[in-house]
Amino acid sequence: MVKTPCCESMGLKKGPWTPEEDQILISHIQQYGHGNWRALPKQAGLLRCGKSCRLRWINYLRPDIKRGRFSKEEEETIVKLHAVLGNRWASIATRLPGRTDNEIKNFWHTHLKKRIERSQLQLGYEASSAGTLMDMPQVVVDATSSTVKGKLLANDSLLSRKYPPAAGLGFYGTASSDISGDIIGNNSRSVIGDEMEFWYNMFMNSHHKM
DNA sequence: AAGAGTACCAACCGCCACTTC
DNA sequence: GGAAGTGGCGGTTGGTACTCT
């Protein structure tokens, strides 16, 4: 597939959006919807590429966006889902109404990842006894060898959709039995239920083979 | 008060998947 | 079946705000 560079054509604006541009985009979408993102900026009279318009709308201007700090519940949900799904932010976002994949991704990198890394330094299983899920150690599940290593990590770089856990490149989840109860239990047949259940089963199968 | 270091987050880039022709 | 167009996703960057010294 030939790649289609964003904002390739000259004269398209980049960088932060102005309130005027926001207003134009909002009123255009409210009036006509966003059937075709590529055509939208032209129709709306914006000097932006369609991709930029789409991102701005989805991550910032959408009326149902929830802004502000993540609640404790949201944090825990992110940690749990990340343990099962890896860096599939869009999937995680479907579980958190009003939150965008971008927001979750940023939050992960700026807060949760560090927190987990810190808890790894404290090392270990002793710390886990203290016990919130946020402080729990992580257990690596090697999907290829079906082994679970008692190792702590927070390496999410291998867990993108390009290298899903099934590829054997390191699937990990928290060593917590409440993953199933919470995620699968509460989410059965939800939007992402099937997909999550698949990865969950992968995790559990590997786990039980220990 | 000012400079350095750090944290945060909006936005861009490149790639992949899906759809259409 | 394959090329082209488009949407969507995750990784990354760069600017700004904030904190520390």
Tab-separated table of C-alpha atoms (C1' of nucleotides) in Angstrom:
chain	number	residue	atom	x	y	z
A	1	MET	CA	0.000	0.000	0.000
A	2	VAL	CA	1.309	3.392	-0.882
A	3	LYS	CA	1.605	5.512	2.147
A	4	THR	CA	-0.256	8.745	2.180
A	5	PRO	CA	1.803	11.355	3.933
A	6	CYS	CA	-0.131	13.610	6.157
A	7	CYS	CA	-0.143	17.289	5.286
A	8	GLU	CA	1.980	16.551	2.289
A	9	SER	CA	0.541	19.314	0.226
A	10	MET	CA	1.960	22.716	0.864
A	11	GLY	CA	0.131	25.349	2.764
A	12	LEU	CA	-1.481	23.079	5.290
A	13	LYS	CA	-1.123	24.288	8.818
A	14	LYS	CA	0.478	22.231	11.567
A	15	GLY	CA	0.891	22.659	15.261
A	16	PRO	CA	-1.521	23.733	17.977
A	17	TRP	CA	-5.094	24.486	17.050
A	18	THR	CA	-6.507	27.944	17.588
A	19	PRO	CA	-9.926	28.499	19.198
A	20	GLU	CA	-11.165	29.745	15.831
A	21	GLU	CA	-10.149	26.539	14.106
A	22	ASP	CA	-11.765	24.528	16.868
A	23	GLN	CA	-14.972	26.449	16.432
A	24	ILE	CA	-14.992	25.941	12.686
A	25	LEU	CA	-14.409	22.222	13.091
A	26	ILE	CA	-17.063	21.824	15.767
A	27	SER	CA	-19.744	23.694	13.918
A	28	HIS	CA	-18.974	21.906	10.666
A	29	ILE	CA	-19.188	18.485	12.273
A	30	GLN	CA	-22.333	19.419	14.158
A	31	GLN	CA	-23.895	20.543	10.928
A	32	TYR	CA	-22.673	17.942	8.454
A	33	GLY	CA	-21.053	15.186	10.481
A	34	HIS	CA	-17.677	13.797	9.514
A	35	GLY	CA	-18.378	11.454	6.681
A	36	ASN	CA	-15.022	11.878	5.010
A	37	TRP	CA	-12.159	13.190	7.066
A	38	ARG	CA	-9.986	13.889	4.089
A	39	ALA	CA	-12.577	16.039	2.432
A	40	LEU	CA	-13.713	17.691	5.628
A	41	PRO	CA	-11.059	20.402	6.019
A	42	LYS	CA	-11.674	21.629	2.512
A	43	GLN	CA	-15.410	21.693	3.010
A	44	ALA	CA	-15.055	23.413	6.358
A	45	GLY	CA	-12.485	25.874	5.101
A	46	LEU	CA	-9.713	24.680	7.355
A	47	LEU	CA	-6.073	24.661	6.339
A	48	ARG	CA	-5.508	21.342	8.038
A	49	CYS	CA	-5.190	17.801	6.825
A	50	GLY	CA	-8.019	15.396	7.495
A	51	LYS	CA	-5.943	13.360	9.857
A	52	SER	CA	-5.252	16.386	11.991
A	53	CYS	CA	-8.967	17.272	12.055
A	54	ARG	CA	-9.913	13.758	13.040
A	55	LEU	CA	-7.372	13.671	15.847
A	56	ARG	CA	-8.426	17.047	17.155
A	57	TRP	CA	-12.063	16.039	17.179
A	58	ILE	CA	-11.551	12.624	18.731
A	59	ASN	CA	-9.030	13.642	21.341
A	60	TYR	CA	-10.243	17.066	22.297
A	61	LEU	CA	-13.413	18.469	20.804
A	62	ARG	CA	-15.840	15.590	21.014
A	63	PRO	CA	-18.678	16.538	23.336
A	64	ASP	CA	-18.486	13.349	25.373
A	65	ILE	CA	-14.851	13.768	26.315
A	66	LYS	CA	-14.261	13.541	30.010
A	67	ARG	CA	-11.406	15.774	31.072
A	68	GLY	CA	-9.474	16.080	34.274
A	69	ARG	CA	-7.704	13.672	36.518
A	70	PHE	CA	-8.184	9.942	36.285
A	71	SER	CA	-10.038	8.468	39.214
A	72	LYS	CA	-8.618	5.633	41.269
A	73	GLU	CA	-11.089	3.278	39.618
A	74	GLU	CA	-10.014	4.404	36.186
A	75	GLU	CA	-6.361	3.936	37.106
A	76	GLU	CA	-6.999	0.429	38.293
A	77	THR	CA	-8.998	-0.379	35.202
A	78	ILE	CA	-6.160	0.822	33.009
A	79	VAL	CA	-3.595	-1.234	34.880
A	80	LYS	CA	-5.708	-4.344	34.715
A	81	LEU	CA	-6.580	-3.945	31.081
A	82	HIS	CA	-3.015	-3.155	30.186
A	83	ALA	CA	-1.936	-6.337	31.903
A	84	VAL	CA	-4.256	-8.274	29.640
A	85	LEU	CA	-4.182	-6.306	26.409
A	86	GLY	CA	-0.778	-4.668	26.433
A	87	ASN	CA	-0.416	-1.364	24.608
A	88	ARG	CA	-3.732	-1.597	22.848
A	89	TRP	CA	-4.855	1.784	23.992
A	90	ALA	CA	-7.871	1.969	21.761
A	91	SER	CA	-9.220	-1.249	23.207
A	92	ILE	CA	-8.547	-0.018	26.698
A	93	ALA	CA	-10.267	3.264	25.896
A	94	THR	CA	-13.488	1.494	24.964
A	95	ARG	CA	-13.676	0.379	28.563
A	96	LEU	CA	-13.308	3.914	29.897
A	97	PRO	CA	-16.150	6.072	28.609
A	98	GLY	CA	-15.102	9.623	27.886
A	99	ARG	CA	-11.413	8.824	27.830
A	100	THR	CA	-9.418	8.716	24.632
A	101	ASP	CA	-6.700	6.314	23.667
A	102	ASN	CA	-4.286	9.208	23.524
A	103	GLU	CA	-5.166	10.345	26.998
A	104	ILE	CA	-4.799	6.849	28.397
A	105	LYS	CA	-1.517	6.379	26.601
A	106	ASN	CA	-0.175	9.639	28.003
A	107	PHE	CA	-1.406	8.779	31.444
A	108	TRP	CA	0.240	5.400	31.290
A	109	HIS	CA	3.585	6.791	30.265
A	110	THR	CA	3.588	9.648	32.730
A	111	HIS	CA	2.066	8.001	35.781
A	112	LEU	CA	1.353	4.319	35.818
A	113	LYS	CA	4.434	3.061	34.082
A	114	LYS	CA	6.659	4.875	36.520
A	115	ARG	CA	4.622	3.658	39.435
A	116	ILE	CA	4.956	0.072	38.344
A	117	GLU	CA	8.634	0.470	37.628
A	118	ARG	CA	9.097	1.886	41.084
A	119	SER	CA	7.264	-0.997	42.638
A	120	GLN	CA	9.593	-3.315	40.743
A	121	LEU	CA	12.574	-1.670	42.319
A	122	GLN	CA	11.171	-2.289	45.723
A	123	LEU	CA	11.277	-5.766	44.453
A	124	GLY	CA	9.046	-8.159	44.774
A	125	TYR	CA	6.804	-10.442	46.294
A	126	GLU	CA	7.208	-8.975	49.761
A	127	ALA	CA	5.895	-5.718	48.453
A	128	SER	CA	2.990	-7.465	46.863
A	129	SER	CA	1.706	-8.508	50.217
A	130	ALA	CA	0.996	-4.878	50.964
A	131	GLY	CA	-1.294	-5.159	48.242
A	132	THR	CA	-3.168	-2.777	46.110
A	133	LEU	CA	-3.222	-3.862	42.571
A	134	MET	CA	-1.158	-0.852	41.613
A	135	ASP	CA	1.698	-2.093	43.737
A	136	MET	CA	1.596	-5.651	42.638
A	137	PRO	CA	4.513	-7.273	40.901
A	138	GLN	CA	4.061	-8.390	37.364
A	139	VAL	CA	4.595	-11.901	36.157
A	140	VAL	CA	5.978	-12.538	32.742
A	141	VAL	CA	4.183	-15.135	30.760
A	142	ASP	CA	6.155	-16.431	27.876
A	143	ALA	CA	3.453	-17.497	25.500
A	144	THR	CA	5.884	-19.483	23.433
A	145	SER	CA	7.295	-21.643	26.131
A	146	SER	CA	4.205	-21.397	28.277
A	147	THR	CA	6.254	-20.584	31.276
A	148	VAL	CA	5.670	-17.986	33.873
A	149	LYS	CA	8.769	-16.395	35.144
A	150	GLY	CA	8.846	-14.805	38.509
A	151	LYS	CA	10.228	-11.651	37.055
A	152	LEU	CA	9.118	-8.103	37.371
A	153	LEU	CA	8.833	-5.876	34.399
A	154	ALA	CA	7.120	-3.009	32.792
A	155	ASN	CA	8.314	-3.341	29.266
A	156	ASP	CA	5.375	-2.493	27.098
A	157	SER	CA	7.298	-1.830	23.946
A	158	LEU	CA	6.860	-5.340	22.690
A	159	LEU	CA	3.207	-5.484	23.274
A	160	SER	CA	1.843	-3.374	20.510
A	161	ARG	CA	-0.523	-4.807	17.986
A	162	LYS	CA	2.494	-5.403	15.785
A	163	TYR	CA	3.814	-7.876	18.291
A	164	PRO	CA	0.856	-9.283	20.093
A	165	PRO	CA	1.340	-11.659	22.954
A	166	ALA	CA	0.498	-14.610	20.756
A	167	ALA	CA	3.673	-13.931	18.840
A	168	GLY	CA	5.536	-15.149	21.863
A	169	LEU	CA	7.316	-11.931	22.518
A	170	GLY	CA	6.320	-11.559	26.083
A	171	PHE	CA	2.820	-11.384	27.358
A	172	TYR	CA	2.468	-10.321	30.898
A	173	GLY	CA	-0.232	-9.796	33.395
A	174	THR	CA	-0.477	-8.971	37.032
A	175	ALA	CA	-0.175	-11.960	39.264
A	176	SER	CA	-3.568	-11.208	40.577
A	177	SER	CA	-6.491	-13.494	40.520
A	178	ASP	CA	-8.931	-10.653	40.257
A	179	ILE	CA	-8.172	-10.011	36.624
A	180	SER	CA	-10.690	-12.535	35.591
A	181	GLY	CA	-13.325	-11.569	38.049
A	182	ASP	CA	-13.210	-7.964	37.225
A	183	ILE	CA	-12.407	-7.691	33.589
A	184	ILE	CA	-14.031	-10.726	32.195
A	185	GLY	CA	-16.747	-10.966	34.750
A	186	ASN	CA	-17.927	-7.442	34.413
A	187	ASN	CA	-17.254	-7.180	30.791
A	188	SER	CA	-18.614	-10.322	29.309
A	189	ARG	CA	-19.951	-9.718	25.862
A	190	SER	CA	-19.062	-6.067	25.981
A	191	VAL	CA	-17.563	-4.252	23.050
A	192	ILE	CA	-14.153	-5.664	23.696
A	193	GLY	CA	-15.256	-8.706	25.566
A	194	ASP	CA	-14.418	-11.295	22.976
A	195	GLU	CA	-11.015	-9.951	22.235
A	196	MET	CA	-10.148	-9.552	25.848
A	197	GLU	CA	-11.434	-12.948	26.683
A	198	PHE	CA	-9.150	-14.390	24.052
A	199	TRP	CA	-6.063	-12.798	25.589
A	200	TYR	CA	-7.281	-13.611	29.033
A	201	ASN	CA	-7.613	-17.250	28.126
A	202	MET	CA	-4.149	-17.176	26.641
A	203	PHE	CA	-2.880	-15.801	29.895
A	204	MET	CA	-4.739	-18.274	32.053
A	205	ASN	CA	-3.721	-21.227	29.929
A	206	SER	CA	-0.095	-20.273	30.183
A	207	HIS	CA	-0.454	-19.602	33.854
A	208	HIS	CA	-1.944	-22.979	34.609
A	209	LYS	CA	0.765	-24.827	32.780
A	210	MET	CA	3.359	-23.618	35.254
B	1	DA	C1'	14.825	36.053	40.454
B	2	DA	C1'	16.646	33.029	37.192
B	3	DG	C1'	18.289	28.977	35.160
B	4	DA	C1'	18.032	23.878	35.002
B	5	DG	C1'	15.560	19.886	35.263
B	6	DT	C1'	11.260	17.392	35.026
B	7	DA	C1'	6.431	16.411	34.040
B	8	DC	C1'	2.670	16.708	31.214
B	9	DC	C1'	0.017	16.481	27.108
B	10	DA	C1'	-1.408	17.935	22.368
B	11	DA	C1'	-0.197	16.813	18.044
B	12	DC	C1'	2.462	14.595	14.350
B	13	DC	C1'	4.340	10.525	11.938
B	14	DG	C1'	4.458	6.120	10.008
B	15	DC	C1'	2.401	1.968	9.546
B	16	DC	C1'	-1.331	-1.334	9.043
B	17	DA	C1'	-6.145	-2.866	8.151
B	18	DC	C1'	-10.171	-2.322	5.838
B	19	DT	C1'	-13.012	-0.866	1.972
B	20	DT	C1'	-13.872	0.328	-2.645
B	21	DC	C1'	-13.268	0.049	-7.437
C	1	DG	C1'	-6.811	-10.308	-7.292
C	2	DG	C1'	-4.677	-6.147	-6.726
C	3	DA	C1'	-4.160	-1.172	-6.576
C	4	DA	C1'	-5.737	2.979	-4.477
C	5	DG	C1'	-8.020	5.568	-0.914
C	6	DT	C1'	-9.184	6.190	3.768
C	7	DG	C1'	-9.553	5.464	8.716
C	8	DG	C1'	-7.492	4.089	12.817
C	9	DC	C1'	-3.805	2.893	15.905
C	10	DG	C1'	0.490	3.163	18.606
C	11	DG	C1'	4.985	5.405	19.063
C	12	DT	C1'	7.184	9.506	19.495
C	13	DT	C1'	8.203	14.392	19.730
C	14	DG	C1'	8.207	19.131	21.002
C	15	DG	C1'	6.305	22.940	23.455
C	16	DT	C1'	4.799	24.596	27.750
C	17	DA	C1'	3.985	24.537	32.626
C	18	DC	C1'	5.704	23.445	36.850
C	19	DT	C1'	9.213	22.447	40.458
C	20	DC	C1'	13.609	22.578	42.331
C	21	DT	C1'	18.062	24.590	43.364
